[in-house]
Every structure is written in structure tokens, then in C-alpha cells.
Amino acid sequence: DVKVTQSSRYLVKRTGEKVFLECVQDMDHENMFWYRQDPGLGLRLIYFSYDVKMKEKGDIPEGYSVSREKKERFSLILESASTNQTSMYLCASSGMHQGFTGELFFGEGSRLTVL
Amino acid sequence: EDQVTQSPEALRLQEGESSSLNCSYTVSGLRGLFWYRQDPGKGPEFLFTLYSAGEEKEKERLKATLTKKESFLHITAPKPEDSATYLCAVQAAETSGSRLTFGEGTQLTVNP
């Protein structure tokens, strides 16, 4: 079974702190994604990556950056956390052969609270 | 801009009471429409892909249908374990890879 593992389920950080959210997938998938999920707003795409060292902005990239140094790992970075970044963050992956099936494999999420 | 609107926001059913969830979409050329299920505290889990109007997919008590403007997720004789949030997503023809636009979801509660 495909497994997408997010390193932290719950984090509490202070305004201005640098935050790293890590995601690892074990199925050799080319595509990886970071979404945030908020009540009333649904899932919104922050950044995605089609290959190592490649990244593309999603719909809400402001305040975030990403890193993909290895195929299996995709990191989301909040350079200076703010309270409006309090949210559930979801990582997902898919393989090239799944490019048109819509099947994303999600991790269990990282709930970030910024105080 | 691609848009996905789901209704109702929340639905409460008695066990065995069949109903439907709606997903309306606006997209410049639909490549696919997708349904996911999300349990509390978990990431979404893929259910179905629909590619063209008239297509239907079934899985246990769930059946997804697609028209040119909307999709329905029909739930027949639901059980309490069907309680979850159901998410609809679309992929536009001009987008590359697996980039999806999600709706806000319908939170379904099935009471025993």
C-alpha cells in the first residue's frame, strides 16, 4: 500500500518562528503536493512538485516555500509563521501513471497552531 | 477560474435512508471529476473518477454520476460507517499532472 507520512501530527508555534513540515512517500511517486484545509474553504493547493528540485506555485503560495531534494521527500516551509497560517496541512502524492485518474494519496495531516 | 461547489454543507440521515450529495462545477474543459471520502483526523481517500457526462461508477452503497454541469453521489441504504466528509474535485483539461481543485465538502452523518 502507498504510504504518505507526515512527520508531525500536531505542532504549536509562535508568531515569527520558522516552521518545517516534512512529508515522505514510499511509492516512488513523481508528483507531490501540499494543501491546507480550513473550515468553509476546503482544500487549497499551496505548492506542488513534479520532480526532484522542481516546484510550482499553487493557488495560495504566499508565505510558504518548499523543498524537494529527494524524490520521496517534500518539505513545506513557513519562513515566519503568522496566526493566519493556523490550519491543517495535508501532503499528497501521485505517480505519473496516475496523472489522469485523479487518485492522490494523502497523508494524515499536520495540524499547525500559530500563537 | 475553476470552481467546485458542494451541497448541502451537512447532511444527517437515519440508517437506511437513501439520499444524494451534489457537486456543481465550472471548469474550462473537464479532464476528470473525482470523489474522495475524508474521516475525522485523516487525509482524504480516493473513491471514484468520472471522465464524461453519462458515466457512472459504483462502490458498495455509493454511486457517482456525472452530467455536463454537476455530479451526484448517491448513497443507498447508508450505514453509520458511511459517516464522513465527502469531497468533490475537478481537473481541468489544460492543467498538467495531478493538480485538482476541490470543493468544500459535504459532512454526512448517518445515525443508527
PDB file of N, CA and C in Angstrom, chain A residues 2-100:
ATOM      1  N   VAL A   2       0.392   2.248  -0.696  1.00  0.00           N
ATOM      2  CA  VAL A   2       1.078   3.528  -0.698  1.00  0.00           C
ATOM      3  C   VAL A   2       0.983   4.150   0.679  1.00  0.00           C
ATOM      4  N   LYS A   3       2.114   4.685   1.098  1.00  0.00           N
ATOM      5  CA  LYS A   3       2.073   5.357   2.381  1.00  0.00           C
ATOM      6  C   LYS A   3       2.696   6.744   2.238  1.00  0.00           C
ATOM      7  N   VAL A   4       1.955   7.725   2.703  1.00  0.00           N
ATOM      8  CA  VAL A   4       2.446   9.103   2.759  1.00  0.00           C
ATOM      9  C   VAL A   4       2.501   9.480   4.227  1.00  0.00           C
ATOM     10  N   THR A   5       3.695   9.782   4.692  1.00  0.00           N
ATOM     11  CA  THR A   5       3.898  10.035   6.110  1.00  0.00           C
ATOM     12  C   THR A   5       4.273  11.489   6.338  1.00  0.00           C
ATOM     13  N   GLN A   6       3.509  12.118   7.205  1.00  0.00           N
ATOM     14  CA  GLN A   6       3.819  13.492   7.601  1.00  0.00           C
ATOM     15  C   GLN A   6       4.447  13.445   8.986  1.00  0.00           C
ATOM     16  N   SER A   7       5.538  14.163   9.146  1.00  0.00           N
ATOM     17  CA  SER A   7       6.381  13.967  10.320  1.00  0.00           C
ATOM     18  C   SER A   7       5.705  14.361  11.626  1.00  0.00           C
ATOM     19  N   SER A   8       4.877  15.381  11.597  1.00  0.00           N
ATOM     20  CA  SER A   8       4.263  15.855  12.835  1.00  0.00           C
ATOM     21  C   SER A   8       2.756  15.918  12.672  1.00  0.00           C
ATOM     22  N   ARG A   9       2.023  15.333  13.596  1.00  0.00           N
ATOM     23  CA  ARG A   9       0.557  15.416  13.533  1.00  0.00           C
ATOM     24  C   ARG A   9       0.053  16.731  14.115  1.00  0.00           C
ATOM     25  N   TYR A  10       0.734  17.190  15.172  1.00  0.00           N
ATOM     26  CA  TYR A  10       0.313  18.421  15.843  1.00  0.00           C
ATOM     27  C   TYR A  10       1.540  19.269  16.162  1.00  0.00           C
ATOM     28  N   LEU A  11       1.446  20.552  15.812  1.00  0.00           N
ATOM     29  CA  LEU A  11       2.527  21.478  16.158  1.00  0.00           C
ATOM     30  C   LEU A  11       1.920  22.769  16.701  1.00  0.00           C
ATOM     31  N   VAL A  12       2.613  23.326  17.688  1.00  0.00           N
ATOM     32  CA  VAL A  12       2.245  24.647  18.192  1.00  0.00           C
ATOM     33  C   VAL A  12       3.489  25.525  18.090  1.00  0.00           C
ATOM     34  N   LYS A  13       3.360  26.622  17.368  1.00  0.00           N
ATOM     35  CA  LYS A  13       4.492  27.518  17.145  1.00  0.00           C
ATOM     36  C   LYS A  13       4.086  28.946  17.485  1.00  0.00           C
ATOM     37  N   ARG A  14       5.098  29.775  17.649  1.00  0.00           N
ATOM     38  CA  ARG A  14       4.841  31.187  17.945  1.00  0.00           C
ATOM     39  C   ARG A  14       5.020  32.029  16.684  1.00  0.00           C
ATOM     40  N   THR A  15       4.308  33.117  16.645  1.00  0.00           N
ATOM     41  CA  THR A  15       4.407  34.055  15.526  1.00  0.00           C
ATOM     42  C   THR A  15       5.865  34.411  15.277  1.00  0.00           C
ATOM     43  N   GLY A  16       6.274  34.335  14.011  1.00  0.00           N
ATOM     44  CA  GLY A  16       7.634  34.686  13.628  1.00  0.00           C
ATOM     45  C   GLY A  16       8.594  33.515  13.577  1.00  0.00           C
ATOM     46  N   GLU A  17       8.190  32.384  14.119  1.00  0.00           N
ATOM     47  CA  GLU A  17       9.063  31.213  14.084  1.00  0.00           C
ATOM     48  C   GLU A  17       9.113  30.631  12.680  1.00  0.00           C
ATOM     49  N   LYS A  18      10.212  29.959  12.376  1.00  0.00           N
ATOM     50  CA  LYS A  18      10.339  29.229  11.116  1.00  0.00           C
ATOM     51  C   LYS A  18       9.828  27.813  11.352  1.00  0.00           C
ATOM     52  N   VAL A  19       8.979  27.347  10.451  1.00  0.00           N
ATOM     53  CA  VAL A  19       8.332  26.057  10.640  1.00  0.00           C
ATOM     54  C   VAL A  19       8.623  25.159   9.440  1.00  0.00           C
ATOM     55  N   PHE A  20       8.986  23.921   9.734  1.00  0.00           N
ATOM     56  CA  PHE A  20       9.223  22.927   8.681  1.00  0.00           C
ATOM     57  C   PHE A  20       8.190  21.809   8.829  1.00  0.00           C
ATOM     58  N   LEU A  21       7.486  21.523   7.754  1.00  0.00           N
ATOM     59  CA  LEU A  21       6.595  20.377   7.713  1.00  0.00           C
ATOM     60  C   LEU A  21       7.164  19.394   6.697  1.00  0.00           C
ATOM     61  N   GLU A  22       7.380  18.170   7.153  1.00  0.00           N
ATOM     62  CA  GLU A  22       8.037  17.177   6.306  1.00  0.00           C
ATOM     63  C   GLU A  22       7.035  16.127   5.845  1.00  0.00           C
ATOM     64  N   CYS A  23       7.244  15.665   4.622  1.00  0.00           N
ATOM     65  CA  CYS A  23       6.381  14.643   4.048  1.00  0.00           C
ATOM     66  C   CYS A  23       7.241  13.647   3.277  1.00  0.00           C
ATOM     67  N   VAL A  24       6.998  12.360   3.523  1.00  0.00           N
ATOM     68  CA  VAL A  24       7.739  11.311   2.835  1.00  0.00           C
ATOM     69  C   VAL A  24       6.760  10.303   2.267  1.00  0.00           C
ATOM     70  N   GLN A  25       6.984   9.914   0.996  1.00  0.00           N
ATOM     71  CA  GLN A  25       6.154   8.867   0.386  1.00  0.00           C
ATOM     72  C   GLN A  25       7.054   7.710  -0.034  1.00  0.00           C
ATOM     73  N   ASP A  26       6.467   6.508   0.003  1.00  0.00           N
ATOM     74  CA  ASP A  26       7.280   5.309  -0.200  1.00  0.00           C
ATOM     75  C   ASP A  26       6.965   4.563  -1.487  1.00  0.00           C
ATOM     76  N   MET A  27       6.293   5.236  -2.448  1.00  0.00           N
ATOM     77  CA  MET A  27       5.907   4.536  -3.668  1.00  0.00           C
ATOM     78  C   MET A  27       6.581   5.094  -4.908  1.00  0.00           C
ATOM     79  N   ASP A  28       7.662   5.812  -4.746  1.00  0.00           N
ATOM     80  CA  ASP A  28       8.407   6.311  -5.896  1.00  0.00           C
ATOM     81  C   ASP A  28       7.558   7.213  -6.799  1.00  0.00           C
ATOM     82  N   HIS A  29       6.646   7.960  -6.190  1.00  0.00           N
ATOM     83  CA  HIS A  29       5.781   8.861  -6.960  1.00  0.00           C
ATOM     84  C   HIS A  29       6.529  10.097  -7.414  1.00  0.00           C
ATOM     85  N   GLU A  30       6.229  10.515  -8.641  1.00  0.00           N
ATOM     86  CA  GLU A  30       6.867  11.715  -9.182  1.00  0.00           C
ATOM     87  C   GLU A  30       6.237  12.987  -8.609  1.00  0.00           C
ATOM     88  N   ASN A  31       4.929  12.977  -8.436  1.00  0.00           N
ATOM     89  CA  ASN A  31       4.204  14.196  -8.069  1.00  0.00           C
ATOM     90  C   ASN A  31       3.957  14.259  -6.571  1.00  0.00           C
ATOM     91  N   MET A  32       4.211  15.429  -6.004  1.00  0.00           N
ATOM     92  CA  MET A  32       3.897  15.643  -4.599  1.00  0.00           C
ATOM     93  C   MET A  32       3.272  17.016  -4.422  1.00  0.00           C
ATOM     94  N   PHE A  33       2.395  17.124  -3.417  1.00  0.00           N
ATOM     95  CA  PHE A  33       1.564  18.317  -3.245  1.00  0.00           C
ATOM     96  C   PHE A  33       1.484  18.689  -1.767  1.00  0.00           C
ATOM     97  N   TRP A  34       1.332  19.982  -1.529  1.00  0.00           N
ATOM     98  CA  TRP A  34       0.956  20.471  -0.214  1.00  0.00           C
ATOM     99  C   TRP A  34      -0.343  21.261  -0.328  1.00  0.00           C
ATOM    100  N   TYR A  35      -1.325  20.852   0.470  1.00  0.00           N
ATOM    101  CA  TYR A  35      -2.603  21.548   0.578  1.00  0.00           C
ATOM    102  C   TYR A  35      -2.766  22.038   2.015  1.00  0.00           C
ATOM    103  N   ARG A  36      -3.591  23.064   2.172  1.00  0.00           N
ATOM    104  CA  ARG A  36      -4.084  23.388   3.503  1.00  0.00           C
ATOM    105  C   ARG A  36      -5.601  23.293   3.475  1.00  0.00           C
ATOM    106  N   GLN A  37      -6.151  22.897   4.630  1.00  0.00           N
ATOM    107  CA  GLN A  37      -7.593  22.675   4.720  1.00  0.00           C
ATOM    108  C   GLN A  37      -8.147  23.499   5.865  1.00  0.00           C
ATOM    109  N   ASP A  38      -9.110  24.348   5.559  1.00  0.00           N
ATOM    110  CA  ASP A  38      -9.733  25.215   6.550  1.00  0.00           C
ATOM    111  C   ASP A  38     -11.239  25.103   6.448  1.00  0.00           C
ATOM    112  N   PRO A  39     -11.930  25.167   7.574  1.00  0.00           N
ATOM    113  CA  PRO A  39     -13.393  25.094   7.553  1.00  0.00           C
ATOM    114  C   PRO A  39     -13.989  26.162   6.650  1.00  0.00           C
ATOM    115  N   GLY A  40     -14.894  25.750   5.802  1.00  0.00           N
ATOM    116  CA  GLY A  40     -15.555  26.695   4.903  1.00  0.00           C
ATOM    117  C   GLY A  40     -14.778  27.043   3.657  1.00  0.00           C
ATOM    118  N   LEU A  41     -13.518  26.620   3.598  1.00  0.00           N
ATOM    119  CA  LEU A  41     -12.677  26.947   2.435  1.00  0.00           C
ATOM    120  C   LEU A  41     -12.216  25.704   1.690  1.00  0.00           C
ATOM    121  N   GLY A  42     -12.355  24.559   2.290  1.00  0.00           N
ATOM    122  CA  GLY A  42     -11.947  23.334   1.616  1.00  0.00           C
ATOM    123  C   GLY A  42     -10.444  23.184   1.534  1.00  0.00           C
ATOM    124  N   LEU A  43     -10.008  22.341   0.607  1.00  0.00           N
ATOM    125  CA  LEU A  43      -8.580  22.126   0.379  1.00  0.00           C
ATOM    126  C   LEU A  43      -8.079  23.127  -0.656  1.00  0.00           C
ATOM    127  N   ARG A  44      -7.016  23.800  -0.312  1.00  0.00           N
ATOM    128  CA  ARG A  44      -6.408  24.759  -1.248  1.00  0.00           C
ATOM    129  C   ARG A  44      -4.946  24.391  -1.472  1.00  0.00           C
ATOM    130  N   LEU A  45      -4.544  24.408  -2.731  1.00  0.00           N
ATOM    131  CA  LEU A  45      -3.209  23.972  -3.107  1.00  0.00           C
ATOM    132  C   LEU A  45      -2.190  25.076  -2.848  1.00  0.00           C
ATOM    133  N   ILE A  46      -1.138  24.734  -2.114  1.00  0.00           N
ATOM    134  CA  ILE A  46      -0.093  25.710  -1.786  1.00  0.00           C
ATOM    135  C   ILE A  46       1.039  25.626  -2.808  1.00  0.00           C
ATOM    136  N   TYR A  47       1.632  24.465  -2.925  1.00  0.00           N
ATOM    137  CA  TYR A  47       2.725  24.218  -3.868  1.00  0.00           C
ATOM    138  C   TYR A  47       2.651  22.766  -4.321  1.00  0.00           C
ATOM    139  N   PHE A  48       3.238  22.504  -5.476  1.00  0.00           N
ATOM    140  CA  PHE A  48       3.385  21.130  -5.909  1.00  0.00           C
ATOM    141  C   PHE A  48       4.702  20.956  -6.654  1.00  0.00           C
ATOM    142  N   SER A  49       5.051  19.686  -6.842  1.00  0.00           N
ATOM    143  CA  SER A  49       6.343  19.369  -7.459  1.00  0.00           C
ATOM    144  C   SER A  49       6.179  18.145  -8.346  1.00  0.00           C
ATOM    145  N   TYR A  50       6.712  18.235  -9.562  1.00  0.00           N
ATOM    146  CA  TYR A  50       6.632  17.118 -10.483  1.00  0.00           C
ATOM    147  C   TYR A  50       7.907  16.293 -10.526  1.00  0.00           C
ATOM    148  N   ASP A  51       8.947  16.818  -9.912  1.00  0.00           N
ATOM    149  CA  ASP A  51      10.212  16.101  -9.978  1.00  0.00           C
ATOM    150  C   ASP A  51      11.155  16.688  -8.936  1.00  0.00           C
ATOM    151  N   VAL A  52      12.223  15.993  -8.703  1.00  0.00           N
ATOM    152  CA  VAL A  52      13.214  16.483  -7.753  1.00  0.00           C
ATOM    153  C   VAL A  52      13.681  17.868  -8.175  1.00  0.00           C
ATOM    154  N   LYS A  53      13.788  18.736  -7.197  1.00  0.00           N
ATOM    155  CA  LYS A  53      14.256  20.119  -7.364  1.00  0.00           C
ATOM    156  C   LYS A  53      13.312  20.973  -8.207  1.00  0.00           C
ATOM    157  N   MET A  54      12.169  20.446  -8.592  1.00  0.00           N
ATOM    158  CA  MET A  54      11.208  21.252  -9.328  1.00  0.00           C
ATOM    159  C   MET A  54      10.029  21.580  -8.422  1.00  0.00           C
ATOM    160  N   LYS A  55       9.507  22.797  -8.577  1.00  0.00           N
ATOM    161  CA  LYS A  55       8.368  23.209  -7.782  1.00  0.00           C
ATOM    162  C   LYS A  55       7.533  24.197  -8.579  1.00  0.00           C
ATOM    163  N   GLU A  56       6.241  24.189  -8.302  1.00  0.00           N
ATOM    164  CA  GLU A  56       5.353  25.150  -8.941  1.00  0.00           C
ATOM    165  C   GLU A  56       4.393  25.689  -7.901  1.00  0.00           C
ATOM    166  N   LYS A  57       4.044  26.948  -8.046  1.00  0.00           N
ATOM    167  CA  LYS A  57       3.101  27.566  -7.116  1.00  0.00           C
ATOM    168  C   LYS A  57       1.703  27.046  -7.372  1.00  0.00           C
ATOM    169  N   GLY A  58       0.980  26.873  -6.269  1.00  0.00           N
ATOM    170  CA  GLY A  58      -0.419  26.548  -6.369  1.00  0.00           C
ATOM    171  C   GLY A  58      -1.265  27.805  -6.284  1.00  0.00           C
ATOM    172  N   ASP A  59      -2.390  27.691  -5.618  1.00  0.00           N
ATOM    173  CA  ASP A  59      -3.318  28.816  -5.555  1.00  0.00           C
ATOM    174  C   ASP A  59      -3.009  29.808  -4.431  1.00  0.00           C
ATOM    175  N   ILE A  60      -2.341  29.345  -3.390  1.00  0.00           N
ATOM    176  CA  ILE A  60      -2.072  30.227  -2.240  1.00  0.00           C
ATOM    177  C   ILE A  60      -0.633  30.077  -1.752  1.00  0.00           C
ATOM    178  N   PRO A  61       0.364  30.414  -2.557  1.00  0.00           N
ATOM    179  CA  PRO A  61       1.756  30.185  -2.152  1.00  0.00           C
ATOM    180  C   PRO A  61       2.350  31.248  -1.215  1.00  0.00           C
ATOM    181  N   GLU A  62       1.653  32.357  -1.060  1.00  0.00           N
ATOM    182  CA  GLU A  62       2.241  33.466  -0.288  1.00  0.00           C
ATOM    183  C   GLU A  62       2.513  33.038   1.146  1.00  0.00           C
ATOM    184  N   GLY A  63       3.723  33.319   1.602  1.00  0.00           N
ATOM    185  CA  GLY A  63       4.099  32.998   2.979  1.00  0.00           C
ATOM    186  C   GLY A  63       4.679  31.611   3.144  1.00  0.00           C
ATOM    187  N   TYR A  64       4.765  30.870   2.028  1.00  0.00           N
ATOM    188  CA  TYR A  64       5.271  29.496   2.074  1.00  0.00           C
ATOM    189  C   TYR A  64       6.391  29.310   1.056  1.00  0.00           C
ATOM    190  N   SER A  65       7.247  28.341   1.317  1.00  0.00           N
ATOM    191  CA  SER A  65       8.192  27.864   0.322  1.00  0.00           C
ATOM    192  C   SER A  65       8.276  26.345   0.465  1.00  0.00           C
ATOM    193  N   VAL A  66       8.898  25.701  -0.509  1.00  0.00           N
ATOM    194  CA  VAL A  66       9.003  24.244  -0.480  1.00  0.00           C
ATOM    195  C   VAL A  66      10.398  23.822  -0.896  1.00  0.00           C
ATOM    196  N   SER A  67      10.693  22.572  -0.582  1.00  0.00           N
ATOM    197  CA  SER A  67      11.972  21.990  -0.960  1.00  0.00           C
ATOM    198  C   SER A  67      11.755  20.539  -1.338  1.00  0.00           C
ATOM    199  N   ARG A  68      12.360  20.146  -2.456  1.00  0.00           N
ATOM    200  CA  ARG A  68      12.307  18.738  -2.840  1.00  0.00           C
ATOM    201  C   ARG A  68      13.698  18.351  -3.340  1.00  0.00           C
ATOM    202  N   GLU A  69      14.497  17.900  -2.417  1.00  0.00           N
ATOM    203  CA  GLU A  69      15.876  17.496  -2.706  1.00  0.00           C
ATOM    204  C   GLU A  69      15.966  16.022  -3.082  1.00  0.00           C
ATOM    205  N   LYS A  70      15.016  15.235  -2.585  1.00  0.00           N
ATOM    206  CA  LYS A  70      14.946  13.819  -2.913  1.00  0.00           C
ATOM    207  C   LYS A  70      13.544  13.497  -3.391  1.00  0.00           C
ATOM    208  N   LYS A  71      13.436  12.488  -4.227  1.00  0.00           N
ATOM    209  CA  LYS A  71      12.151  12.167  -4.843  1.00  0.00           C
ATOM    210  C   LYS A  71      11.084  11.852  -3.801  1.00  0.00           C
ATOM    211  N   GLU A  72      11.459  11.196  -2.735  1.00  0.00           N
ATOM    212  CA  GLU A  72      10.469  10.738  -1.769  1.00  0.00           C
ATOM    213  C   GLU A  72      10.076  11.786  -0.740  1.00  0.00           C
ATOM    214  N   ARG A  73      10.760  12.912  -0.707  1.00  0.00           N
ATOM    215  CA  ARG A  73      10.547  13.873   0.373  1.00  0.00           C
ATOM    216  C   ARG A  73      10.185  15.251  -0.170  1.00  0.00           C
ATOM    217  N   PHE A  74       9.144  15.827   0.420  1.00  0.00           N
ATOM    218  CA  PHE A  74       8.679  17.163   0.011  1.00  0.00           C
ATOM    219  C   PHE A  74       8.402  17.951   1.280  1.00  0.00           C
ATOM    220  N   SER A  75       9.127  19.040   1.440  1.00  0.00           N
ATOM    221  CA  SER A  75       9.030  19.818   2.673  1.00  0.00           C
ATOM    222  C   SER A  75       8.327  21.140   2.417  1.00  0.00           C
ATOM    223  N   LEU A  76       7.500  21.527   3.359  1.00  0.00           N
ATOM    224  CA  LEU A  76       6.825  22.831   3.328  1.00  0.00           C
ATOM    225  C   LEU A  76       7.447  23.699   4.416  1.00  0.00           C
ATOM    226  N   ILE A  77       7.804  24.911   4.051  1.00  0.00           N
ATOM    227  CA  ILE A  77       8.495  25.804   4.972  1.00  0.00           C
ATOM    228  C   ILE A  77       7.701  27.089   5.136  1.00  0.00           C
ATOM    229  N   LEU A  78       7.460  27.436   6.392  1.00  0.00           N
ATOM    230  CA  LEU A  78       6.879  28.727   6.719  1.00  0.00           C
ATOM    231  C   LEU A  78       8.018  29.566   7.279  1.00  0.00           C
ATOM    232  N   GLU A  79       8.500  30.532   6.508  1.00  0.00           N
ATOM    233  CA  GLU A  79       9.694  31.283   6.891  1.00  0.00           C
ATOM    234  C   GLU A  79       9.478  32.081   8.173  1.00  0.00           C
ATOM    235  N   SER A  80       8.295  32.641   8.326  1.00  0.00           N
ATOM    236  CA  SER A  80       7.967  33.421   9.513  1.00  0.00           C
ATOM    237  C   SER A  80       6.478  33.219   9.787  1.00  0.00           C
ATOM    238  N   ALA A  81       6.188  32.272  10.660  1.00  0.00           N
ATOM    239  CA  ALA A  81       4.805  31.855  10.854  1.00  0.00           C
ATOM    240  C   ALA A  81       3.926  33.005  11.356  1.00  0.00           C
ATOM    241  N   SER A  82       2.710  33.038  10.852  1.00  0.00           N
ATOM    242  CA  SER A  82       1.733  34.028  11.307  1.00  0.00           C
ATOM    243  C   SER A  82       0.462  33.307  11.731  1.00  0.00           C
ATOM    244  N   THR A  83      -0.357  33.997  12.507  1.00  0.00           N
ATOM    245  CA  THR A  83      -1.555  33.364  13.058  1.00  0.00           C
ATOM    246  C   THR A  83      -2.510  32.903  11.961  1.00  0.00           C
ATOM    247  N   ASN A  84      -2.514  33.591  10.811  1.00  0.00           N
ATOM    248  CA  ASN A  84      -3.421  33.174   9.743  1.00  0.00           C
ATOM    249  C   ASN A  84      -2.921  31.935   9.001  1.00  0.00           C
ATOM    250  N   GLN A  85      -1.814  31.392   9.429  1.00  0.00           N
ATOM    251  CA  GLN A  85      -1.337  30.126   8.892  1.00  0.00           C
ATOM    252  C   GLN A  85      -1.699  28.950   9.796  1.00  0.00           C
ATOM    253  N   THR A  86      -2.454  29.227  10.832  1.00  0.00           N
ATOM    254  CA  THR A  86      -3.020  28.156  11.644  1.00  0.00           C
ATOM    255  C   THR A  86      -3.990  27.373  10.775  1.00  0.00           C
ATOM    256  N   SER A  87      -3.731  26.063  10.624  1.00  0.00           N
ATOM    257  CA  SER A  87      -4.521  25.285   9.684  1.00  0.00           C
ATOM    258  C   SER A  87      -4.131  23.820   9.775  1.00  0.00           C
ATOM    259  N   MET A  88      -4.879  22.986   9.023  1.00  0.00           N
ATOM    260  CA  MET A  88      -4.491  21.604   8.789  1.00  0.00           C
ATOM    261  C   MET A  88      -3.745  21.560   7.462  1.00  0.00           C
ATOM    262  N   TYR A  89      -2.546  20.984   7.484  1.00  0.00           N
ATOM    263  CA  TYR A  89      -1.743  20.881   6.273  1.00  0.00           C
ATOM    264  C   TYR A  89      -1.701  19.421   5.830  1.00  0.00           C
ATOM    265  N   LEU A  90      -2.026  19.218   4.572  1.00  0.00           N
ATOM    266  CA  LEU A  90      -2.090  17.871   4.021  1.00  0.00           C
ATOM    267  C   LEU A  90      -1.104  17.725   2.873  1.00  0.00           C
ATOM    268  N   CYS A  91      -0.310  16.677   2.943  1.00  0.00           N
ATOM    269  CA  CYS A  91       0.616  16.331   1.867  1.00  0.00           C
ATOM    270  C   CYS A  91      -0.011  15.211   1.042  1.00  0.00           C
ATOM    271  N   ALA A  92       0.240  15.217  -0.248  1.00  0.00           N
ATOM    272  CA  ALA A  92      -0.289  14.165  -1.116  1.00  0.00           C
ATOM    273  C   ALA A  92       0.730  13.823  -2.189  1.00  0.00           C
ATOM    274  N   SER A  93       0.591  12.631  -2.746  1.00  0.00           N
ATOM    275  CA  SER A  93       1.476  12.237  -3.842  1.00  0.00           C
ATOM    276  C   SER A  93       0.690  11.456  -4.882  1.00  0.00           C
ATOM    277  N   SER A  94       1.230  11.402  -6.091  1.00  0.00           N
ATOM    278  CA  SER A  94       0.667  10.551  -7.139  1.00  0.00           C
ATOM    279  C   SER A  94       1.770  10.232  -8.135  1.00  0.00           C
ATOM    280  N   GLY A  95       1.601   9.079  -8.810  1.00  0.00           N
ATOM    281  CA  GLY A  95       2.585   8.680  -9.802  1.00  0.00           C
ATOM    282  C   GLY A  95       2.191   9.181 -11.171  1.00  0.00           C
ATOM    283  N   MET A  96       3.121   9.126 -12.108  1.00  0.00           N
ATOM    284  CA  MET A  96       2.838   9.615 -13.456  1.00  0.00           C
ATOM    285  C   MET A  96       1.734   8.806 -14.106  1.00  0.00           C
ATOM    286  N   HIS A  97       1.688   7.496 -13.805  1.00  0.00           N
ATOM    287  CA  HIS A  97       0.635   6.681 -14.398  1.00  0.00           C
ATOM    288  C   HIS A  97      -0.711   6.989 -13.801  1.00  0.00           C
ATOM    289  N   GLN A  98      -0.713   7.797 -12.731  1.00  0.00           N
ATOM    290  CA  GLN A  98      -1.979   8.211 -12.139  1.00  0.00           C
ATOM    291  C   GLN A  98      -2.318   9.654 -12.499  1.00  0.00           C
ATOM    292  N   GLY A  99      -1.603  10.189 -13.462  1.00  0.00           N
ATOM    293  CA  GLY A  99      -1.787  11.602 -13.778  1.00  0.00           C
ATOM    294  C   GLY A  99      -3.192  11.945 -14.192  1.00  0.00           C
ATOM    295  N   PHE A 100      -3.912  11.026 -14.738  1.00  0.00           N
ATOM    296  CA  PHE A 100      -5.262  11.327 -15.197  1.00  0.00           C
ATOM    297  C   PHE A 100      -6.340  10.542 -14.466  1.00  0.00           C
TER     298      PHE A 100
END
